[in-house]
Amino acid sequence: MNKKAVIFDLDGVIVHTDHYHYLAWKSVADHLKLHFDEKLNNQLRGVSRMESLDIILQSNSLIITDKEKEILAEQKNEIYKKFLLKMSPKDIDACVLETLLKLKESGLKIAIGSSSKNAKLILERTGMLNLFDAISDGNNITHSKPNPEVFQKAAQYMDFEPRDCIVVEDAVAGIDAGIAGGFETVAIGDATKYEKSSYKVNQFSELLEVLFN
Ligand code: B16
Ligand code: MG
């Protein structure tokens, strides 16, 4: 494959913070006596914080004011950040780090394309801030996945065209974002159930087979 760069989603691909999102939303939902489970949590993958809250409220047929939404989103983020502050380099799977280093050694650039406003905090806590050639996250976009903006920005930061890059995602919204932006996509985790990705992998290290074939 003739790619110049790999753009990685963060949550659910590089780190297992998807479980922390689940626990934080669950705590907010339980407090309000709202229904929230793993199935609904999967719909929040790659989706912005506010849109995630909207999905939870809609699924419970609850309408609240924008001010109330802001307060709930902030409460969720405070709970979530407490988990993030406990993270360390030990939270990175050895196979993830090894694979990233092999990709870099081969001359490929690597970037992050995440909807999260906490992306840099996560990378810092896990000792990966300087590993990536570009970071595009929730702070530099106006539209979150399935809009392609976050991946288009990541490609721009590296001076590459979408056709030069491949996007790795665990979210249906992220695969759709990649396709909308003209990128080839690799699905991992929850996104492997979705038929639209260009490739699917069961393990992170299988990316090497996809890229070096
Ligand atoms: P934050 P990704 C996404 O990260 C998460 O998958 C999604 O569940 C979350 O709502 C979103 O980031 C915003 O996160 O509240 O930290 O800004 O998968 O795009 O890396
Ligand atoms: Mg994700």
CSV table of N, CA, C and O in Angstrom, one decimal, residues 93-145:
chain,number,residue,atom,x,y,z
A,93,ASP,N,-1.0,-0.3,25.7
A,93,ASP,CA,-0.7,-1.7,25.4
A,93,ASP,C,0.6,-1.8,24.7
A,93,ASP,O,0.9,-1.0,23.8
A,94,ALA,N,1.5,-2.7,25.1
A,94,ALA,CA,2.8,-2.9,24.5
A,94,ALA,C,2.7,-3.0,23.0
A,94,ALA,O,3.5,-2.4,22.3
A,95,CYS,N,1.7,-3.8,22.6
A,95,CYS,CA,1.6,-4.0,21.1
A,95,CYS,C,1.2,-2.7,20.4
A,95,CYS,O,1.6,-2.6,19.2
A,96,VAL,N,0.5,-1.8,21.0
A,96,VAL,CA,0.2,-0.5,20.4
A,96,VAL,C,1.4,0.3,20.2
A,96,VAL,O,1.7,0.8,19.1
A,97,LEU,N,2.2,0.4,21.2
A,97,LEU,CA,3.4,1.2,21.1
A,97,LEU,C,4.4,0.6,20.1
A,97,LEU,O,5.0,1.3,19.3
A,98,GLU,N,4.6,-0.7,20.2
A,98,GLU,CA,5.5,-1.4,19.3
A,98,GLU,C,5.0,-1.2,17.8
A,98,GLU,O,5.9,-0.9,16.9
A,99,THR,N,3.8,-1.3,17.5
A,99,THR,CA,3.2,-1.1,16.2
A,99,THR,C,3.4,0.3,15.7
A,99,THR,O,3.9,0.6,14.6
A,100,LEU,N,3.2,1.3,16.6
A,100,LEU,CA,3.4,2.7,16.2
A,100,LEU,C,4.8,3.0,15.9
A,100,LEU,O,5.2,3.7,14.9
A,101,LEU,N,5.7,2.4,16.7
A,101,LEU,CA,7.2,2.6,16.4
A,101,LEU,C,7.6,2.0,15.1
A,101,LEU,O,8.4,2.5,14.3
A,102,LYS,N,7.0,0.8,14.8
A,102,LYS,CA,7.4,0.1,13.5
A,102,LYS,C,6.9,0.9,12.3
A,102,LYS,O,7.6,1.0,11.3
A,103,LEU,N,5.7,1.5,12.5
A,103,LEU,CA,5.2,2.4,11.4
A,103,LEU,C,6.1,3.6,11.2
A,103,LEU,O,6.4,3.9,10.0
A,104,LYS,N,6.5,4.2,12.3
A,104,LYS,CA,7.4,5.3,12.2
A,104,LYS,C,8.7,4.9,11.5
A,104,LYS,O,9.3,5.7,10.7
A,105,GLU,N,9.3,3.8,12.0
A,105,GLU,CA,10.6,3.3,11.5
A,105,GLU,C,10.5,3.1,10.0
A,105,GLU,O,11.5,3.3,9.3
A,106,SER,N,9.3,2.8,9.5
A,106,SER,CA,9.2,2.5,8.0
A,106,SER,C,9.1,3.8,7.2
A,106,SER,O,9.0,3.7,6.0
A,107,GLY,N,9.1,4.9,7.9
A,107,GLY,CA,9.0,6.2,7.2
A,107,GLY,C,7.7,6.8,7.2
A,107,GLY,O,7.5,7.9,6.7
A,108,LEU,N,6.6,6.1,7.7
A,108,LEU,CA,5.3,6.7,7.7
A,108,LEU,C,5.2,7.7,8.8
A,108,LEU,O,5.8,7.6,9.8
A,109,LYS,N,4.4,8.8,8.5
A,109,LYS,CA,4.0,9.7,9.5
A,109,LYS,C,2.8,9.2,10.3
A,109,LYS,O,2.0,8.5,9.7
A,110,ILE,N,2.7,9.6,11.6
A,110,ILE,CA,1.5,9.2,12.3
A,110,ILE,C,0.9,10.4,13.0
A,110,ILE,O,1.6,11.3,13.4
A,111,ALA,N,-0.5,10.4,13.0
A,111,ALA,CA,-1.2,11.6,13.5
A,111,ALA,C,-2.4,11.1,14.3
A,111,ALA,O,-2.8,9.9,14.2
A,112,ILE,N,-2.9,12.0,15.2
A,112,ILE,CA,-4.1,11.7,15.9
A,112,ILE,C,-5.2,12.5,15.3
A,112,ILE,O,-5.1,13.7,14.9
A,113,GLY,N,-6.4,11.9,15.1
A,113,GLY,CA,-7.6,12.6,14.7
A,113,GLY,C,-8.7,12.2,15.7
A,113,GLY,O,-9.4,11.2,15.5
A,114,SER,N,-8.9,13.0,16.7
A,114,SER,CA,-9.8,12.7,17.8
A,114,SER,C,-10.8,13.8,18.0
A,114,SER,O,-10.5,15.0,18.0
A,115,SER,N,-12.1,13.5,18.3
A,115,SER,CA,-13.1,14.5,18.7
A,115,SER,C,-12.9,15.0,20.1
A,115,SER,O,-13.6,16.0,20.4
A,116,SER,N,-12.0,14.5,20.8
A,116,SER,CA,-11.9,14.8,22.2
A,116,SER,C,-11.1,16.1,22.5
A,116,SER,O,-10.1,16.4,21.9
A,117,LYS,N,-11.7,16.9,23.4
A,117,LYS,CA,-11.0,18.1,23.9
A,117,LYS,C,-10.0,17.8,24.9
A,117,LYS,O,-9.2,18.6,25.3
A,118,ASN,N,-10.0,16.5,25.3
A,118,ASN,CA,-9.0,16.1,26.3
A,118,ASN,C,-7.8,15.3,25.7
A,118,ASN,O,-7.1,14.6,26.4
A,119,ALA,N,-7.8,15.3,24.4
A,119,ALA,CA,-6.8,14.4,23.7
A,119,ALA,C,-5.3,14.7,24.1
A,119,ALA,O,-4.6,13.7,24.4
A,120,LYS,N,-5.0,16.0,24.2
A,120,LYS,CA,-3.6,16.3,24.6
A,120,LYS,C,-3.3,15.8,26.1
A,120,LYS,O,-2.2,15.4,26.4
A,121,LEU,N,-4.3,16.0,26.9
A,121,LEU,CA,-4.1,15.5,28.3
A,121,LEU,C,-3.9,14.0,28.4
A,121,LEU,O,-3.0,13.5,29.1
A,122,ILE,N,-4.6,13.3,27.6
A,122,ILE,CA,-4.5,11.8,27.5
A,122,ILE,C,-3.1,11.5,27.0
A,122,ILE,O,-2.4,10.6,27.6
A,123,LEU,N,-2.7,12.1,25.9
A,123,LEU,CA,-1.3,11.8,25.3
A,123,LEU,C,-0.2,12.2,26.3
A,123,LEU,O,0.8,11.5,26.4
A,124,GLU,N,-0.4,13.3,27.0
A,124,GLU,CA,0.6,13.7,28.0
A,124,GLU,C,0.7,12.7,29.1
A,124,GLU,O,1.8,12.2,29.5
A,125,ARG,N,-0.5,12.3,29.7
A,125,ARG,CA,-0.5,11.4,30.8
A,125,ARG,C,0.2,10.0,30.4
A,125,ARG,O,0.8,9.4,31.2
A,126,THR,N,0.0,9.6,29.2
A,126,THR,CA,0.5,8.3,28.7
A,126,THR,C,1.9,8.4,28.1
A,126,THR,O,2.3,7.4,27.5
A,127,GLY,N,2.5,9.6,28.1
A,127,GLY,CA,3.8,9.7,27.6
A,127,GLY,C,3.9,9.7,26.1
A,127,GLY,O,5.0,9.3,25.5
A,128,MET,N,2.8,10.0,25.4
A,128,MET,CA,2.9,9.9,23.9
A,128,MET,C,2.8,11.2,23.2
A,128,MET,O,2.6,11.2,22.0
A,129,LEU,N,2.8,12.3,23.9
A,129,LEU,CA,2.6,13.6,23.3
A,129,LEU,C,3.6,13.9,22.2
A,129,LEU,O,3.2,14.5,21.2
A,130,ASN,N,4.8,13.4,22.3
A,130,ASN,CA,5.8,13.8,21.3
A,130,ASN,C,6.0,12.7,20.2
A,130,ASN,O,6.8,12.8,19.3
A,131,LEU,N,5.2,11.6,20.4
A,131,LEU,CA,5.3,10.5,19.4
A,131,LEU,C,4.7,10.8,18.1
A,131,LEU,O,5.1,10.3,17.0
A,132,PHE,N,3.6,11.6,18.1
A,132,PHE,CA,2.8,11.9,16.8
A,132,PHE,C,3.3,13.1,16.1
A,132,PHE,O,3.7,14.1,16.7
A,133,ASP,N,3.3,13.0,14.7
A,133,ASP,CA,3.7,14.0,13.9
A,133,ASP,C,2.7,15.2,13.8
A,133,ASP,O,3.0,16.3,13.5
A,134,ALA,N,1.4,14.9,14.1
A,134,ALA,CA,0.4,15.9,14.1
A,134,ALA,C,-0.7,15.5,15.0
A,134,ALA,O,-1.0,14.3,15.2
A,135,ILE,N,-1.4,16.5,15.7
A,135,ILE,CA,-2.5,16.2,16.5
A,135,ILE,C,-3.7,17.1,16.1
A,135,ILE,O,-3.5,18.3,16.2
A,136,SER,N,-4.8,16.5,15.7
A,136,SER,CA,-6.0,17.2,15.4
A,136,SER,C,-7.0,16.7,16.3
A,136,SER,O,-7.2,15.5,16.4
A,137,ASP,N,-7.7,17.6,17.1
A,137,ASP,CA,-8.6,17.1,18.1
A,137,ASP,C,-9.8,18.0,18.3
A,137,ASP,O,-10.0,18.9,17.5
A,138,GLY,N,-10.6,17.8,19.3
A,138,GLY,CA,-11.8,18.5,19.5
A,138,GLY,C,-11.6,20.0,19.7
A,138,GLY,O,-12.6,20.8,19.6
A,139,ASN,N,-10.4,20.5,19.9
A,139,ASN,CA,-10.1,21.9,20.1
A,139,ASN,C,-9.9,22.6,18.8
A,139,ASN,O,-9.9,23.9,18.8
A,140,ASN,N,-9.6,21.9,17.7
A,140,ASN,CA,-9.3,22.6,16.4
A,140,ASN,C,-10.4,22.4,15.4
A,140,ASN,O,-10.2,22.6,14.2
A,141,ILE,N,-11.6,21.9,15.8
A,141,ILE,CA,-12.6,21.6,14.8
A,141,ILE,C,-13.9,22.3,15.2
A,141,ILE,O,-14.2,22.6,16.4
A,142,THR,N,-14.8,22.6,14.2
A,142,THR,CA,-16.1,23.1,14.5
A,142,THR,C,-17.2,22.1,14.3
A,142,THR,O,-18.3,22.2,14.8
A,143,HIS,N,-16.9,21.0,13.6
A,143,HIS,CA,-17.8,19.9,13.4
A,143,HIS,C,-17.2,18.6,13.8
A,143,HIS,O,-16.1,18.3,13.4
A,144,SER,N,-17.9,17.8,14.7
A,144,SER,CA,-17.2,16.5,15.0
A,144,SER,C,-17.7,15.4,14.1
A,144,SER,O,-18.6,15.6,13.3
A,145,LYS,N,-17.0,14.3,14.2
A,145,LYS,CA,-17.4,13.1,13.4
A,145,LYS,C,-18.9,12.8,13.5
A,145,LYS,O,-19.4,13.0,14.5
